[in-house]
């Protein structure tokens, strides 16, 4: 009953979660530590002398598509973003900023149904609603809606600032005593795991409303 087009995403479900490295929420911007630490040594540098890394340049050239795969707690959602061109192209574009609101694997697997399933389609098309070519298209469209509902096409994103998601519908965030929530829906933010040149990855403990807009 599952679309074969979603195989890569489904494979990610098998990977076991681990703890994400959290950055302090909304402190001064910090780069995700790059994995490669070589200092480029310029040819006119005297032998034995290493120049300090030009850190600002390094930081800004790392973008969301580089870091998204490095967080095991959100690898299911990261897989979805790769399947949806409107999102994957955006995350790979250094000129477009994004705040990616990534639900944890646990938030996605504890949903009553898969993000690409819609009970109305089961009513309309029966148990095989997601089989075959047309079923695969339905699944892909639903997955697109789910994924775009978690993409804020701006960064930095200030507290209380109401922004339209890529998939439509306005969201904002608020501080509540010891936590931060995305509104509407009071979805708790576990933390910010990446700050890079074209935006930030926030980890959510739940999913945002992604119901089809019937208007
Ligand atoms: C995009 O993000 C970068 C890095 O945080 C920031 O310096 C820049 O001002 C942002 N650009 C826009 C248009 O918001």
PDB file of C-alpha atoms and ligand atoms in Angstrom:
ATOM      1  CA  UNK A   1       0.000   0.000   0.000  1.00  0.00           C
ATOM      2  CA  UNK A   2       3.022   2.258   0.168  1.00  0.00           C
ATOM      3  CA  UNK A   3       4.406   4.224  -2.681  1.00  0.00           C
ATOM      4  CA  UNK A   4       7.725   2.918  -3.860  1.00  0.00           C
ATOM      5  CA  UNK A   5       8.701   6.534  -4.449  1.00  0.00           C
ATOM      6  CA  UNK A   6       8.877   6.900  -0.687  1.00  0.00           C
ATOM      7  CA  UNK A   7      11.356   4.089  -0.184  1.00  0.00           C
ATOM      8  CA  UNK A   8      14.293   6.267   0.816  1.00  0.00           C
ATOM      9  CA  UNK A   9      12.169   7.991   3.387  1.00  0.00           C
ATOM     10  CA  UNK A  10      10.886   4.706   4.758  1.00  0.00           C
ATOM     11  CA  UNK A  11      14.413   3.383   5.061  1.00  0.00           C
ATOM     12  CA  UNK A  12      15.181   6.285   7.338  1.00  0.00           C
ATOM     13  CA  UNK A  13      12.499   5.056   9.716  1.00  0.00           C
ATOM     14  CA  UNK A  14      14.756   2.121  10.458  1.00  0.00           C
ATOM     15  CA  UNK A  15      17.630   4.239  11.694  1.00  0.00           C
ATOM     16  CA  UNK A  16      17.753   4.522  15.439  1.00  0.00           C
ATOM     17  CA  UNK A  17      17.532   7.954  17.028  1.00  0.00           C
ATOM     18  CA  UNK A  18      20.284   9.483  19.057  1.00  0.00           C
ATOM     19  CA  UNK A  19      20.508  12.752  20.913  1.00  0.00           C
ATOM     20  CA  UNK A  20      20.761  15.875  18.850  1.00  0.00           C
ATOM     21  CA  UNK A  21      23.295  18.431  19.785  1.00  0.00           C
ATOM     22  CA  UNK A  22      21.374  21.499  20.904  1.00  0.00           C
ATOM     23  CA  UNK A  23      22.503  25.036  20.458  1.00  0.00           C
ATOM     24  CA  UNK A  24      21.444  27.618  22.992  1.00  0.00           C
ATOM     25  CA  UNK A  25      18.145  29.044  21.856  1.00  0.00           C
ATOM     26  CA  UNK A  26      18.486  32.447  20.241  1.00  0.00           C
ATOM     27  CA  UNK A  27      21.885  33.355  21.548  1.00  0.00           C
ATOM     28  CA  UNK A  28      24.341  35.005  19.216  1.00  0.00           C
ATOM     29  CA  UNK A  29      24.508  33.136  16.005  1.00  0.00           C
ATOM     30  CA  UNK A  30      26.988  30.298  15.959  1.00  0.00           C
ATOM     31  CA  UNK A  31      28.101  28.084  13.181  1.00  0.00           C
ATOM     32  CA  UNK A  32      27.489  24.385  13.318  1.00  0.00           C
ATOM     33  CA  UNK A  33      30.996  23.044  13.819  1.00  0.00           C
ATOM     34  CA  UNK A  34      32.145  21.993  10.376  1.00  0.00           C
ATOM     35  CA  UNK A  35      33.414  18.446  10.161  1.00  0.00           C
ATOM     36  CA  UNK A  36      36.391  19.409   8.104  1.00  0.00           C
ATOM     37  CA  UNK A  37      38.813  21.545  10.056  1.00  0.00           C
ATOM     38  CA  UNK A  38      41.735  21.911   7.703  1.00  0.00           C
ATOM     39  CA  UNK A  39      43.042  25.423   7.521  1.00  0.00           C
ATOM     40  CA  UNK A  40      43.662  26.268   3.925  1.00  0.00           C
ATOM     41  CA  UNK A  41      47.284  27.308   3.699  1.00  0.00           C
ATOM     42  CA  UNK A  42      47.919  29.884   1.057  1.00  0.00           C
ATOM     43  CA  UNK A  43      50.814  29.306  -1.267  1.00  0.00           C
ATOM     44  CA  UNK A  44      52.586  32.503  -0.216  1.00  0.00           C
ATOM     45  CA  UNK A  45      52.499  31.569   3.463  1.00  0.00           C
ATOM     46  CA  UNK A  46      55.922  30.933   4.965  1.00  0.00           C
ATOM     47  CA  UNK A  47      56.410  27.234   5.650  1.00  0.00           C
ATOM     48  CA  UNK A  48      55.335  26.223   9.133  1.00  0.00           C
ATOM     49  CA  UNK A  49      53.072  29.213   9.583  1.00  0.00           C
ATOM     50  CA  UNK A  50      49.370  28.472   9.720  1.00  0.00           C
ATOM     51  CA  UNK A  51      46.932  31.267   9.160  1.00  0.00           C
ATOM     52  CA  UNK A  52      43.967  31.439  11.504  1.00  0.00           C
ATOM     53  CA  UNK A  53      40.826  30.153   9.792  1.00  0.00           C
ATOM     54  CA  UNK A  54      38.759  32.860   8.170  1.00  0.00           C
ATOM     55  CA  UNK A  55      35.821  31.767  10.301  1.00  0.00           C
ATOM     56  CA  UNK A  56      33.098  34.062   9.005  1.00  0.00           C
ATOM     57  CA  UNK A  57      33.526  32.902   5.439  1.00  0.00           C
ATOM     58  CA  UNK A  58      33.552  29.259   6.499  1.00  0.00           C
ATOM     59  CA  UNK A  59      30.390  29.722   8.554  1.00  0.00           C
ATOM     60  CA  UNK A  60      28.404  31.388   5.819  1.00  0.00           C
ATOM     61  CA  UNK A  61      29.256  28.880   3.145  1.00  0.00           C
ATOM     62  CA  UNK A  62      27.731  26.020   5.154  1.00  0.00           C
ATOM     63  CA  UNK A  63      24.039  25.810   4.330  1.00  0.00           C
ATOM     64  CA  UNK A  64      21.011  23.873   5.533  1.00  0.00           C
ATOM     65  CA  UNK A  65      21.292  21.110   2.954  1.00  0.00           C
ATOM     66  CA  UNK A  66      24.811  20.388   4.285  1.00  0.00           C
ATOM     67  CA  UNK A  67      23.801  19.939   7.917  1.00  0.00           C
ATOM     68  CA  UNK A  68      20.316  18.467   7.796  1.00  0.00           C
ATOM     69  CA  UNK A  69      21.488  14.899   7.419  1.00  0.00           C
ATOM     70  CA  UNK A  70      23.734  15.137  10.469  1.00  0.00           C
ATOM     71  CA  UNK A  71      20.978  15.113  13.117  1.00  0.00           C
ATOM     72  CA  UNK A  72      19.771  11.591  13.906  1.00  0.00           C
ATOM     73  CA  UNK A  73      16.747  12.720  15.955  1.00  0.00           C
ATOM     74  CA  UNK A  74      15.178  14.342  12.885  1.00  0.00           C
ATOM     75  CA  UNK A  75      16.300  12.028  10.107  1.00  0.00           C
ATOM     76  CA  UNK A  76      12.779  11.022   9.085  1.00  0.00           C
ATOM     77  CA  UNK A  77      11.821  14.639   8.437  1.00  0.00           C
ATOM     78  CA  UNK A  78      15.188  15.274   6.774  1.00  0.00           C
ATOM     79  CA  UNK A  79      14.336  12.456   4.365  1.00  0.00           C
ATOM     80  CA  UNK A  80      10.987  14.049   3.563  1.00  0.00           C
ATOM     81  CA  UNK A  81      12.677  17.337   2.660  1.00  0.00           C
ATOM     82  CA  UNK A  82      14.827  15.485   0.122  1.00  0.00           C
ATOM     83  CA  UNK A  83      11.759  14.009  -1.540  1.00  0.00           C
ATOM     84  CA  UNK A  84      10.031  17.383  -2.022  1.00  0.00           C
ATOM     85  CA  UNK A  85      11.745  19.586  -4.646  1.00  0.00           C
ATOM     86  CA  UNK A  86      10.180  22.875  -3.453  1.00  0.00           C
ATOM     87  CA  UNK A  87      11.886  22.269  -0.113  1.00  0.00           C
ATOM     88  CA  UNK A  88      15.117  20.529  -1.134  1.00  0.00           C
ATOM     89  CA  UNK A  89      15.951  23.262  -3.672  1.00  0.00           C
ATOM     90  CA  UNK A  90      15.288  25.941  -1.094  1.00  0.00           C
ATOM     91  CA  UNK A  91      17.523  24.340   1.541  1.00  0.00           C
ATOM     92  CA  UNK A  92      20.319  24.035  -1.015  1.00  0.00           C
ATOM     93  CA  UNK A  93      20.008  27.688  -2.077  1.00  0.00           C
ATOM     94  CA  UNK A  94      22.415  29.935  -0.191  1.00  0.00           C
ATOM     95  CA  UNK A  95      20.366  32.968  -1.268  1.00  0.00           C
ATOM     96  CA  UNK A  96      17.070  31.891   0.341  1.00  0.00           C
ATOM     97  CA  UNK A  97      16.787  31.830   4.124  1.00  0.00           C
ATOM     98  CA  UNK A  98      14.669  29.259   5.904  1.00  0.00           C
ATOM     99  CA  UNK A  99      13.722  28.331   9.454  1.00  0.00           C
ATOM    100  CA  UNK A 100      13.106  24.612   9.229  1.00  0.00           C
ATOM    101  CA  UNK A 101      10.731  23.374  11.933  1.00  0.00           C
ATOM    102  CA  UNK A 102      11.724  19.732  12.047  1.00  0.00           C
ATOM    103  CA  UNK A 103       9.553  17.366  14.093  1.00  0.00           C
ATOM    104  CA  UNK A 104      11.490  14.628  15.885  1.00  0.00           C
ATOM    105  CA  UNK A 105      11.300  11.058  14.611  1.00  0.00           C
ATOM    106  CA  UNK A 106       9.199  10.232  17.672  1.00  0.00           C
ATOM    107  CA  UNK A 107       6.718  13.015  16.861  1.00  0.00           C
ATOM    108  CA  UNK A 108       6.262  11.614  13.359  1.00  0.00           C
ATOM    109  CA  UNK A 109       6.079   7.922  14.261  1.00  0.00           C
ATOM    110  CA  UNK A 110       3.526   8.599  17.005  1.00  0.00           C
ATOM    111  CA  UNK A 111       1.086  10.269  14.594  1.00  0.00           C
ATOM    112  CA  UNK A 112      -2.159   8.311  14.266  1.00  0.00           C
ATOM    113  CA  UNK A 113      -1.403   7.834  10.569  1.00  0.00           C
ATOM    114  CA  UNK A 114       1.527   8.318   8.231  1.00  0.00           C
ATOM    115  CA  UNK A 115       2.059  11.907   7.060  1.00  0.00           C
ATOM    116  CA  UNK A 116       1.204  10.861   3.500  1.00  0.00           C
ATOM    117  CA  UNK A 117      -2.113   9.260   4.472  1.00  0.00           C
ATOM    118  CA  UNK A 118      -5.409  11.130   4.480  1.00  0.00           C
ATOM    119  CA  UNK A 119      -8.491   9.458   5.973  1.00  0.00           C
ATOM    120  CA  UNK A 120     -10.704  11.123   3.364  1.00  0.00           C
ATOM    121  CA  UNK A 121      -8.771   9.372   0.636  1.00  0.00           C
ATOM    122  CA  UNK A 122      -9.202   6.021   2.352  1.00  0.00           C
ATOM    123  CA  UNK A 123     -12.946   6.763   2.364  1.00  0.00           C
ATOM    124  CA  UNK A 124     -12.928   7.763  -1.272  1.00  0.00           C
ATOM    125  CA  UNK A 125     -10.517   5.184  -2.719  1.00  0.00           C
ATOM    126  CA  UNK A 126     -10.539   2.358  -0.197  1.00  0.00           C
ATOM    127  CA  UNK A 127      -7.674   0.416   1.348  1.00  0.00           C
ATOM    128  CA  UNK A 128      -5.559   0.712  -1.793  1.00  0.00           C
ATOM    129  CA  UNK A 129      -5.736   4.516  -1.810  1.00  0.00           C
ATOM    130  CA  UNK A 130      -1.932   4.764  -2.013  1.00  0.00           C
ATOM    131  CA  UNK A 131      -1.262   1.881  -4.360  1.00  0.00           C
ATOM    132  CA  UNK A 132      -0.382   2.225  -8.009  1.00  0.00           C
ATOM    133  CA  UNK A 133       0.700   5.307  -9.897  1.00  0.00           C
ATOM    134  CA  UNK A 134      -2.234   7.486  -8.847  1.00  0.00           C
ATOM    135  CA  UNK A 135      -1.939   6.368  -5.232  1.00  0.00           C
ATOM    136  CA  UNK A 136       1.737   7.227  -5.304  1.00  0.00           C
ATOM    137  CA  UNK A 137       0.863  10.695  -6.578  1.00  0.00           C
ATOM    138  CA  UNK A 138      -1.645  11.157  -3.762  1.00  0.00           C
ATOM    139  CA  UNK A 139       0.946  10.105  -1.208  1.00  0.00           C
ATOM    140  CA  UNK A 140       3.513  12.470  -2.664  1.00  0.00           C
ATOM    141  CA  UNK A 141       1.070  15.375  -2.627  1.00  0.00           C
ATOM    142  CA  UNK A 142       0.191  14.708   1.025  1.00  0.00           C
ATOM    143  CA  UNK A 143       3.841  14.429   1.946  1.00  0.00           C
ATOM    144  CA  UNK A 144       4.528  17.724   0.186  1.00  0.00           C
ATOM    145  CA  UNK A 145       1.792  19.386   2.238  1.00  0.00           C
ATOM    146  CA  UNK A 146       3.147  17.938   5.485  1.00  0.00           C
ATOM    147  CA  UNK A 147       6.707  19.000   4.706  1.00  0.00           C
ATOM    148  CA  UNK A 148       5.871  22.507   3.448  1.00  0.00           C
ATOM    149  CA  UNK A 149       3.822  23.058   6.625  1.00  0.00           C
ATOM    150  CA  UNK A 150       7.126  22.870   8.519  1.00  0.00           C
ATOM    151  CA  UNK A 151       9.042  25.368   6.405  1.00  0.00           C
ATOM    152  CA  UNK A 152       9.165  29.036   7.386  1.00  0.00           C
ATOM    153  CA  UNK A 153      10.625  30.883   4.402  1.00  0.00           C
ATOM    154  CA  UNK A 154      12.445  33.442   6.589  1.00  0.00           C
ATOM    155  CA  UNK A 155      15.404  33.540   8.965  1.00  0.00           C
ATOM    156  CA  UNK A 156      16.103  35.104  11.382  1.00  0.00           C
ATOM    157  CA  UNK A 157      12.539  34.734  12.719  1.00  0.00           C
ATOM    158  CA  UNK A 158      11.719  36.942  15.684  1.00  0.00           C
ATOM    159  CA  UNK A 159       9.467  36.181  18.628  1.00  0.00           C
ATOM    160  CA  UNK A 160       5.827  36.964  17.904  1.00  0.00           C
ATOM    161  CA  UNK A 161       6.500  37.536  14.219  1.00  0.00           C
ATOM    162  CA  UNK A 162       3.617  36.032  12.241  1.00  0.00           C
ATOM    163  CA  UNK A 163       4.920  34.434   9.097  1.00  0.00           C
ATOM    164  CA  UNK A 164       3.318  32.514   6.273  1.00  0.00           C
ATOM    165  CA  UNK A 165       4.653  28.989   5.918  1.00  0.00           C
ATOM    166  CA  UNK A 166       5.760  27.668   2.542  1.00  0.00           C
ATOM    167  CA  UNK A 167       2.629  25.525   2.577  1.00  0.00           C
ATOM    168  CA  UNK A 168       0.398  28.399   3.709  1.00  0.00           C
ATOM    169  CA  UNK A 169      -1.041  29.278   7.110  1.00  0.00           C
ATOM    170  CA  UNK A 170       0.537  31.707   9.545  1.00  0.00           C
ATOM    171  CA  UNK A 171       2.663  30.681  12.508  1.00  0.00           C
ATOM    172  CA  UNK A 172       4.605  32.507  15.188  1.00  0.00           C
ATOM    173  CA  UNK A 173       6.496  31.554  18.342  1.00  0.00           C
ATOM    174  CA  UNK A 174       6.299  32.561  21.997  1.00  0.00           C
ATOM    175  CA  UNK A 175       8.234  31.980  25.183  1.00  0.00           C
ATOM    176  CA  UNK A 176       6.374  30.190  27.969  1.00  0.00           C
ATOM    177  CA  UNK A 177       8.237  30.258  31.292  1.00  0.00           C
ATOM    178  CA  UNK A 178      10.915  27.660  30.635  1.00  0.00           C
ATOM    179  CA  UNK A 179      10.015  26.750  27.088  1.00  0.00           C
ATOM    180  CA  UNK A 180       9.422  28.009  23.574  1.00  0.00           C
ATOM    181  CA  UNK A 181       6.318  27.057  21.609  1.00  0.00           C
ATOM    182  CA  UNK A 182       5.268  27.458  17.985  1.00  0.00           C
ATOM    183  CA  UNK A 183       1.745  28.781  17.631  1.00  0.00           C
ATOM    184  CA  UNK A 184      -1.027  28.101  16.977  1.00  0.00           C
ATOM    185  CA  UNK A 185      -1.030  24.647  18.498  1.00  0.00           C
ATOM    186  CA  UNK A 186       1.499  25.113  21.335  1.00  0.00           C
ATOM    187  CA  UNK A 187       4.055  22.848  19.681  1.00  0.00           C
ATOM    188  CA  UNK A 188       7.115  22.795  21.899  1.00  0.00           C
ATOM    189  CA  UNK A 189      10.541  23.591  20.500  1.00  0.00           C
ATOM    190  CA  UNK A 190      13.154  21.180  21.839  1.00  0.00           C
ATOM    191  CA  UNK A 191      15.977  23.365  20.609  1.00  0.00           C
ATOM    192  CA  UNK A 192      17.882  24.831  17.722  1.00  0.00           C
ATOM    193  CA  UNK A 193      20.328  22.278  16.345  1.00  0.00           C
ATOM    194  CA  UNK A 194      21.888  24.198  13.468  1.00  0.00           C
ATOM    195  CA  UNK A 195      22.576  27.800  12.560  1.00  0.00           C
ATOM    196  CA  UNK A 196      24.143  28.165   9.147  1.00  0.00           C
ATOM    197  CA  UNK A 197      24.442  30.643   6.296  1.00  0.00           C
ATOM    198  CA  UNK A 198      20.890  30.271   4.957  1.00  0.00           C
ATOM    199  CA  UNK A 199      18.937  29.631   8.130  1.00  0.00           C
ATOM    200  CA  UNK A 200      18.279  27.492  11.160  1.00  0.00           C
ATOM    201  CA  UNK A 201      16.978  24.047  12.065  1.00  0.00           C
ATOM    202  CA  UNK A 202      14.625  23.973  15.030  1.00  0.00           C
ATOM    203  CA  UNK A 203      13.570  20.641  16.478  1.00  0.00           C
ATOM    204  CA  UNK A 204       9.877  20.322  17.416  1.00  0.00           C
ATOM    205  CA  UNK A 205       8.409  17.849  19.894  1.00  0.00           C
ATOM    206  CA  UNK A 206       5.215  17.610  17.831  1.00  0.00           C
ATOM    207  CA  UNK A 207       3.977  18.358  14.335  1.00  0.00           C
ATOM    208  CA  UNK A 208       2.292  21.528  13.117  1.00  0.00           C
ATOM    209  CA  UNK A 209      -1.174  21.532  11.607  1.00  0.00           C
ATOM    210  CA  UNK A 210      -0.866  20.316   8.035  1.00  0.00           C
ATOM    211  CA  UNK A 211      -4.499  19.707   7.130  1.00  0.00           C
ATOM    212  CA  UNK A 212      -5.326  20.469   3.535  1.00  0.00           C
ATOM    213  CA  UNK A 213      -6.635  23.968   3.166  1.00  0.00           C
ATOM    214  CA  UNK A 214     -10.124  23.436   1.791  1.00  0.00           C
ATOM    215  CA  UNK A 215     -10.558  27.054   0.745  1.00  0.00           C
TER     216      UNK A 215
HETATM  217  C1  LIG B   1      19.839  35.352   5.958  1.00  0.00           C
HETATM  218  O1  LIG B   1      20.539  34.752   7.021  1.00  0.00           O
HETATM  219  C2  LIG B   1      21.803  35.325   7.252  1.00  0.00           C
HETATM  220  C3  LIG B   1      22.513  34.478   8.267  1.00  0.00           C
HETATM  221  O2  LIG B   1      21.810  34.479   9.461  1.00  0.00           O
HETATM  222  C4  LIG B   1      21.633  36.769   7.676  1.00  0.00           C
HETATM  223  O3  LIG B   1      22.885  37.352   7.896  1.00  0.00           O
HETATM  224  C5  LIG B   1      20.893  37.515   6.591  1.00  0.00           C
HETATM  225  O4  LIG B   1      20.619  38.847   7.006  1.00  0.00           O
HETATM  226  C6  LIG B   1      19.583  36.819   6.250  1.00  0.00           C
HETATM  227  N1  LIG B   1      18.993  37.463   5.081  1.00  0.00           N
HETATM  228  C7  LIG B   1      17.723  37.838   5.062  1.00  0.00           C
HETATM  229  C8  LIG B   1      17.252  38.447   3.780  1.00  0.00           C
HETATM  230  O5  LIG B   1      16.961  37.702   6.015  1.00  0.00           O
END
